[in-house]
Short mmCIF file of C-alpha atoms and ligand atoms in Angstrom, two decimals:
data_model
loop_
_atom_site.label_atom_id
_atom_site.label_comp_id
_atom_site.label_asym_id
_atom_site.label_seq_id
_atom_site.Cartn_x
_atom_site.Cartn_y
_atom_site.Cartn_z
CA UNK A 1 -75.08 27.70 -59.96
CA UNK A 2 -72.76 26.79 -57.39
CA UNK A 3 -73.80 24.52 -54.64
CA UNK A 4 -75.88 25.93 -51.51
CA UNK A 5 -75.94 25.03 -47.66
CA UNK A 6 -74.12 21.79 -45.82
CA UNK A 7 -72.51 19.47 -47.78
CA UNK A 8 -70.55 15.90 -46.65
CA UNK A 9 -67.63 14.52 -48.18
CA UNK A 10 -69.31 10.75 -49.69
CA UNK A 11 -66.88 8.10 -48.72
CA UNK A 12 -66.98 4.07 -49.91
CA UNK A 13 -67.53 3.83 -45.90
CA UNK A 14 -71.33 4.60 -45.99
CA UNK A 15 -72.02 5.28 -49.89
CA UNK A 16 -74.78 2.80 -49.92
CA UNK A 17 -76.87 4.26 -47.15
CA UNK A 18 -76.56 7.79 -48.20
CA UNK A 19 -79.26 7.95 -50.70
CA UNK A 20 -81.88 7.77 -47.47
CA UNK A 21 -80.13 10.91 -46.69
CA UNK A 22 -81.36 13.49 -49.44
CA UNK A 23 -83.33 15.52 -46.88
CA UNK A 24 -80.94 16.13 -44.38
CA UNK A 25 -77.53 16.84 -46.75
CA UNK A 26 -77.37 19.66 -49.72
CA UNK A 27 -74.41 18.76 -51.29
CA UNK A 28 -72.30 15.85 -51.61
CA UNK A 29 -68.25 16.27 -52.77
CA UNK A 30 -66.69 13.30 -54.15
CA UNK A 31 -63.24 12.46 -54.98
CA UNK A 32 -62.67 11.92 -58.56
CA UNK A 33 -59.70 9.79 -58.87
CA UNK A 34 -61.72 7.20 -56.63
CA UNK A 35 -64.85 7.05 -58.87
CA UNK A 36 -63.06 7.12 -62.56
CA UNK A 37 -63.15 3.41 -62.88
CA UNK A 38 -66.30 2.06 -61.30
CA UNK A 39 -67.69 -1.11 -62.46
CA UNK A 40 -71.27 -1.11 -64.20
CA UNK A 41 -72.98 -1.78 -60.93
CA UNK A 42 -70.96 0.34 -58.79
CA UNK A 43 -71.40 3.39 -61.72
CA UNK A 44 -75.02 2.89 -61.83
CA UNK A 45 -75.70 3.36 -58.05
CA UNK A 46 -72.96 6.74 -58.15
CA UNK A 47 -75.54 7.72 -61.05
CA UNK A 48 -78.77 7.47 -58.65
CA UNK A 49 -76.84 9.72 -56.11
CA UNK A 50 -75.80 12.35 -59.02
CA UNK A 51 -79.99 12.05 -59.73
CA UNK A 52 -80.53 12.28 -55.60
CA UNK A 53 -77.68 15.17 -54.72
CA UNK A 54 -76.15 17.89 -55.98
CA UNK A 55 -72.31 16.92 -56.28
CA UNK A 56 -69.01 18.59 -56.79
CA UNK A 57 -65.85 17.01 -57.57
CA UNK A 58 -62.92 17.39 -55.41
CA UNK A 59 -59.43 16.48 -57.46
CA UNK A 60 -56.45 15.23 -55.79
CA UNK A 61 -53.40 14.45 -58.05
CA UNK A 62 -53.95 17.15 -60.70
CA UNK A 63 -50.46 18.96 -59.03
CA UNK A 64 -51.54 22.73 -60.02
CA UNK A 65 -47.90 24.00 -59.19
CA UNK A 66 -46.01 21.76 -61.33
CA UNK A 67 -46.57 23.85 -63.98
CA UNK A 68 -43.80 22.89 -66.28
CA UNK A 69 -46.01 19.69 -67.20
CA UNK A 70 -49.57 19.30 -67.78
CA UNK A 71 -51.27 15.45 -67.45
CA UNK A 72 -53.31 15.47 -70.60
CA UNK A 73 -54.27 11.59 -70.11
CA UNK A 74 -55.52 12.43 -66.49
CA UNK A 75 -57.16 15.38 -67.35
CA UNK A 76 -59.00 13.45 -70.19
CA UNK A 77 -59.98 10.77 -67.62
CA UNK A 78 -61.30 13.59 -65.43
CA UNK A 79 -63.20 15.37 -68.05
CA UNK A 80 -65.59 12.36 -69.38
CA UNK A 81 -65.97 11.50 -65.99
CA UNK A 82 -67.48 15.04 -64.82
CA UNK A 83 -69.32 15.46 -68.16
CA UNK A 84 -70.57 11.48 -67.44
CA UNK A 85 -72.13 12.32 -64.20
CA UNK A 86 -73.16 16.23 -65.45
CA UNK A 87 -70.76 17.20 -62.32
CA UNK A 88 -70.02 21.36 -62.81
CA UNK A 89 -67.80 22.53 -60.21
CA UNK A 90 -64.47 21.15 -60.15
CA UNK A 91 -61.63 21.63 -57.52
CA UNK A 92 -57.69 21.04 -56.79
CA UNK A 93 -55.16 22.11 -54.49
CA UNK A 94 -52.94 25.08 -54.62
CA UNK A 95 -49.58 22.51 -53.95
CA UNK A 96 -48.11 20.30 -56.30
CA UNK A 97 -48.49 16.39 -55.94
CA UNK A 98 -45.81 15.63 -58.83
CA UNK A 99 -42.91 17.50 -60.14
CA UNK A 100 -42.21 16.79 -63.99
CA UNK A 101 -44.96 14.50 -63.92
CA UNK A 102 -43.89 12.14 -61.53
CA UNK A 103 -46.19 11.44 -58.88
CA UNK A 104 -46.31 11.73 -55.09
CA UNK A 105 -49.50 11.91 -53.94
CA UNK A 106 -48.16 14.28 -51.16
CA UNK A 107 -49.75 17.77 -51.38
CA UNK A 108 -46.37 19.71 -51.48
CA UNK A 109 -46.27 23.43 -50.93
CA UNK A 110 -45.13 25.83 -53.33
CA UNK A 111 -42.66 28.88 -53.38
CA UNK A 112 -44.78 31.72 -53.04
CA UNK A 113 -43.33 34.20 -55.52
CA UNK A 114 -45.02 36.17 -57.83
CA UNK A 115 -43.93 34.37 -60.97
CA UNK A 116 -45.08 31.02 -59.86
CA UNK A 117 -48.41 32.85 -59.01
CA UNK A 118 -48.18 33.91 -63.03
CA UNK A 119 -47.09 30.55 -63.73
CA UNK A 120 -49.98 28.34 -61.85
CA UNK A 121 -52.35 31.48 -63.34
CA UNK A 122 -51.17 30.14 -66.88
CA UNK A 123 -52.00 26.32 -65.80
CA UNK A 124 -55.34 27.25 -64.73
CA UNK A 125 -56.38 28.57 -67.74
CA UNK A 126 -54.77 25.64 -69.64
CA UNK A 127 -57.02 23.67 -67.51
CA UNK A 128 -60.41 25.03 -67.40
CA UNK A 129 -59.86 24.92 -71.63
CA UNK A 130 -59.56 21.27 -71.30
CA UNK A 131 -62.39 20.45 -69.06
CA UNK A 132 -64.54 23.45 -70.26
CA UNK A 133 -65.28 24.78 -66.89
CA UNK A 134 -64.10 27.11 -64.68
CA UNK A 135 -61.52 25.46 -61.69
CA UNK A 136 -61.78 26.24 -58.18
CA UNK A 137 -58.74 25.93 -55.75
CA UNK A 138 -58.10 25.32 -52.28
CA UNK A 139 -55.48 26.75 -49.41
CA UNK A 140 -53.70 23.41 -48.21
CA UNK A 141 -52.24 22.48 -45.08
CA UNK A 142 -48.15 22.93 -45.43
CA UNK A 143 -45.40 21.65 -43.09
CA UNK A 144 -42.45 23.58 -44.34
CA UNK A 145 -42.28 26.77 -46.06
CA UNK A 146 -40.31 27.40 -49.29
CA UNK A 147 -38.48 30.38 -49.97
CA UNK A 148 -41.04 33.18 -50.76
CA UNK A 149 -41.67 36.42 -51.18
CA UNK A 150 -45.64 36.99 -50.89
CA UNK A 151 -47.69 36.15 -47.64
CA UNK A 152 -50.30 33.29 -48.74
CA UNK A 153 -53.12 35.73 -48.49
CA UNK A 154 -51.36 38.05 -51.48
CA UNK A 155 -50.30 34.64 -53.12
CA UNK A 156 -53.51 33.20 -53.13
CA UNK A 157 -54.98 36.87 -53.46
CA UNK A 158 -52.99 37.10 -56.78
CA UNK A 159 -54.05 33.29 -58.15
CA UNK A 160 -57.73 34.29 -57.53
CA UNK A 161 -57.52 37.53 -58.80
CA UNK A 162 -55.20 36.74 -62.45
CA UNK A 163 -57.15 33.84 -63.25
CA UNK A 164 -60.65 34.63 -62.35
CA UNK A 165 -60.86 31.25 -60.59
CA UNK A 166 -62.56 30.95 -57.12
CA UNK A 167 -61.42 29.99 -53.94
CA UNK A 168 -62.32 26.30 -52.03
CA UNK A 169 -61.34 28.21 -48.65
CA UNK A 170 -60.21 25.12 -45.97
CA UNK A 171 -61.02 26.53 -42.49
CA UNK A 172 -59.18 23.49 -40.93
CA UNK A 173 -56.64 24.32 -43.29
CA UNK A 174 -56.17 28.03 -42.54
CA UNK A 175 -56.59 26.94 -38.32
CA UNK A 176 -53.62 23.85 -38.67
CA UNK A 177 -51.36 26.20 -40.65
CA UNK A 178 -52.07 29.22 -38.43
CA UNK A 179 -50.90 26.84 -35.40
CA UNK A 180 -47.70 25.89 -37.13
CA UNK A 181 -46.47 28.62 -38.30
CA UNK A 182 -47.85 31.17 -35.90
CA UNK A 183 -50.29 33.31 -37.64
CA UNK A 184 -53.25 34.43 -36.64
CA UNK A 185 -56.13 32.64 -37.99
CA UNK A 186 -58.65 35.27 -38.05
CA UNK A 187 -56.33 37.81 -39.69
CA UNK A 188 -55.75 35.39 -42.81
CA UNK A 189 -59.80 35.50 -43.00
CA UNK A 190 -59.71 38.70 -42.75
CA UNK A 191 -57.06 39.05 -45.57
CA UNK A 192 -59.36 36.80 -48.06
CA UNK A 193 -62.02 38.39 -50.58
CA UNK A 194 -64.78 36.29 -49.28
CA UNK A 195 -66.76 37.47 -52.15
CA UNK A 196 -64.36 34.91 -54.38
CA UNK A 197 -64.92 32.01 -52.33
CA UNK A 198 -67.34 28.92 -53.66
CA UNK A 199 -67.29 26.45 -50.40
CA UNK A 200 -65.80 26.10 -47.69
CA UNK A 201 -64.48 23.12 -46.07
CA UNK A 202 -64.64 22.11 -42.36
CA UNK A 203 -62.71 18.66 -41.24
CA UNK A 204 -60.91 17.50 -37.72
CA UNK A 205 -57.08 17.54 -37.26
CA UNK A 206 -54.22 15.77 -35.21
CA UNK A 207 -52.59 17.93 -32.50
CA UNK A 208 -49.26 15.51 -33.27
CA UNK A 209 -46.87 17.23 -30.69
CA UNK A 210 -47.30 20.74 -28.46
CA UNK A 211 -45.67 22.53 -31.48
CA UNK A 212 -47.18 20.71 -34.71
CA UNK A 213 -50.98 19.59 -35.63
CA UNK A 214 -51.21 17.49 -38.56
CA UNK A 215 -54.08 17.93 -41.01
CA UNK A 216 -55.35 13.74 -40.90
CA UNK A 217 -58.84 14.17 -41.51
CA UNK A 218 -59.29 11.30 -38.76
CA UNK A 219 -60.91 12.96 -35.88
CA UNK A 220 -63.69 15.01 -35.08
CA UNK A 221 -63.66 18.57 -35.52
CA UNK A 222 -62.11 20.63 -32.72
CA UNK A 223 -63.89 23.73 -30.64
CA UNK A 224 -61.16 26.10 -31.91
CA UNK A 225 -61.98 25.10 -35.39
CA UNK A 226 -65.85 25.68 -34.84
CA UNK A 227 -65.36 29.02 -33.61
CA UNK A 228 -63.25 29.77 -36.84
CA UNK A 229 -65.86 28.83 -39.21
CA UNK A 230 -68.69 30.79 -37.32
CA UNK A 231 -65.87 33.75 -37.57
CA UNK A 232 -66.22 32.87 -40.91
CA UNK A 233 -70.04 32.55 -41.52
CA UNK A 234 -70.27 35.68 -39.56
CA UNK A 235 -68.44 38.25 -42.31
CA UNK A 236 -70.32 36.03 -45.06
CA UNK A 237 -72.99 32.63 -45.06
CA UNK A 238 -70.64 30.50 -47.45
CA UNK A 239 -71.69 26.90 -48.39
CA UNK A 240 -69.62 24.45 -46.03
CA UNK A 241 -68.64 20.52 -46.23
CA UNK A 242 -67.58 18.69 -43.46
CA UNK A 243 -64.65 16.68 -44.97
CA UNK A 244 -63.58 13.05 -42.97
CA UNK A 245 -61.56 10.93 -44.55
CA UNK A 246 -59.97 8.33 -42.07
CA UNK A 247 -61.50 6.59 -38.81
CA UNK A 248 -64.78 6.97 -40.60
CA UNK A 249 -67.30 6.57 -38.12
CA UNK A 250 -71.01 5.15 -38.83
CA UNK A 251 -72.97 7.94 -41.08
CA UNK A 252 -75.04 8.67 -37.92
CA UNK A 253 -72.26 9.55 -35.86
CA UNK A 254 -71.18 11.93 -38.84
CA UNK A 255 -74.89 13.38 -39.08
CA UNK A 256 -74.26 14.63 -35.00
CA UNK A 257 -71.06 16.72 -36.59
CA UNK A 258 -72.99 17.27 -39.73
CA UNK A 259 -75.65 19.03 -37.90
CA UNK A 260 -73.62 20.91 -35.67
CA UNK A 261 -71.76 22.65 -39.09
CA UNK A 262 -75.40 23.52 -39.97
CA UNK A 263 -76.45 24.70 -36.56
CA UNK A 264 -73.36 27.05 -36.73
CA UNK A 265 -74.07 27.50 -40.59
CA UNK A 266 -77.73 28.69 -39.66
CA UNK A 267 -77.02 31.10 -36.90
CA UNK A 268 -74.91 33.08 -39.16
FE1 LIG B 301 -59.96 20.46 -47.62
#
């Protein structure tokens, strides 16, 4: 079953005090390329919190759209660490973090054409043979545009729809890009089949210059950004994660915005 209600991104930052919050938090998401090589102690207490918290992982480096190579030693890594921890649910981006397997660590955008949509379709389903479970992909932020011929919502539309996999649907996401390249927001909701969406994630964003907002995960959530995801909640109640990954703040500060995503989550 896929995960329910408000979950929090777990962070090194306050991992050893969240096991006193099992009441208040559904979910946790953790990022896998941080916890693959934990030390005996440091494995053991990630094992309590599997015992404590439902978890998903959340990949990073995977590079769905460089689909001309496939990492078979990271993908490996990835798969005795989710069987390890009996993690199910499994996500990446829709971008591509290496081309022919050399790595960036930049979540780069991809043309959106309809034979890289067959071509990341085929990569999934490479994928989800390896690790024996279905993948689950998320909209990312993108600063430039590469020559395409689909909107995102029929690009992503087409992913979702070939490969069976579900959507990890970024609100901040969808709001930052929306700014930058001057679509509405609310229409590219409206565009998505919310019925193919798993989670949702909710995180704060830089507004850089008076033409560009960049996607840090530093900050707290802005208004505009809350009223998206109650737009969202509104047409369906979709598990959410608030998602912070720099300026960390103490855990109780993060509990305020934590429990304003449920508030929102809850009204819906
Ligand atoms: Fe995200």
């Amino acid at each position: 079953m896929m995960v329910e209600g408000c979950g929090l991104g777990l962070r090194d930052d306050f991992i050893d005090e969240i096991p006193s919050y099992a009441k208040r938090i559904d979910f946790l998401e953790v990022v896998p390329e941080n916890m693959m090589h934990l030390n005996r102690k440091e494995a053991k207490r990630f094992e309590r919190i599997c015992e404590a918290f439902p978890v998903v992982a959340h990949g990073l480096s995977l590079s769905l759209g460089d689909v001309g190579s496939l990492d078979l030693i990271h993908l490996g890594r990835l798969k005795k660490f989710l069987e390890r921890y009996g993690i199910e649910h499994y996500s990446e981006h829709l971008s591509f973090t290496s081309l022919d397997g050399v790595q960036s660590y930049e979540l780069l955008p991809l043309p959106m054409t309809e034979t890289m949509a067959d071509a990341v379709t085929e990569k999934i389903a490479r994928i989800e043979e390896i690790l024996e479970r279905p993948l689950i992909i998320e909209n990312p932020t993108y600063y430039t545009v590469l020559e395409s011929t689909m909107d995102e919502t029929a690009f992503i539309g087409a992913i979702l729809e070939r490969s069976g996999a579900k959507l990890l649907l970024d609100i901040n996401n969808v709001f930052v890009n929306g700014f930058n390249h001057r679509f509405d927001a609310k229409a590219f909701i409206d565009a998505i089949d919310l019925e193919r969406v798993a989670y949702c994630h909710i995180a704060g964003h830089l507004e850089y210059r008076d033409d560009l907002f960049i996607d840090t995960h530093g900050m707290p959530v802005k208004e505009e950004v809350w009223d998206l995801m109650a737009y969202v909640m509104a047409k369906k109640r979709l598990p959410v994660m608030l998602e912070r990954d720099n300026n960390v703040p103490p855990l109780e500060t993060l509990m305020k915005e934590f429990e304003r995503m449920r508030e929102i989550h809850h009204a819906a």
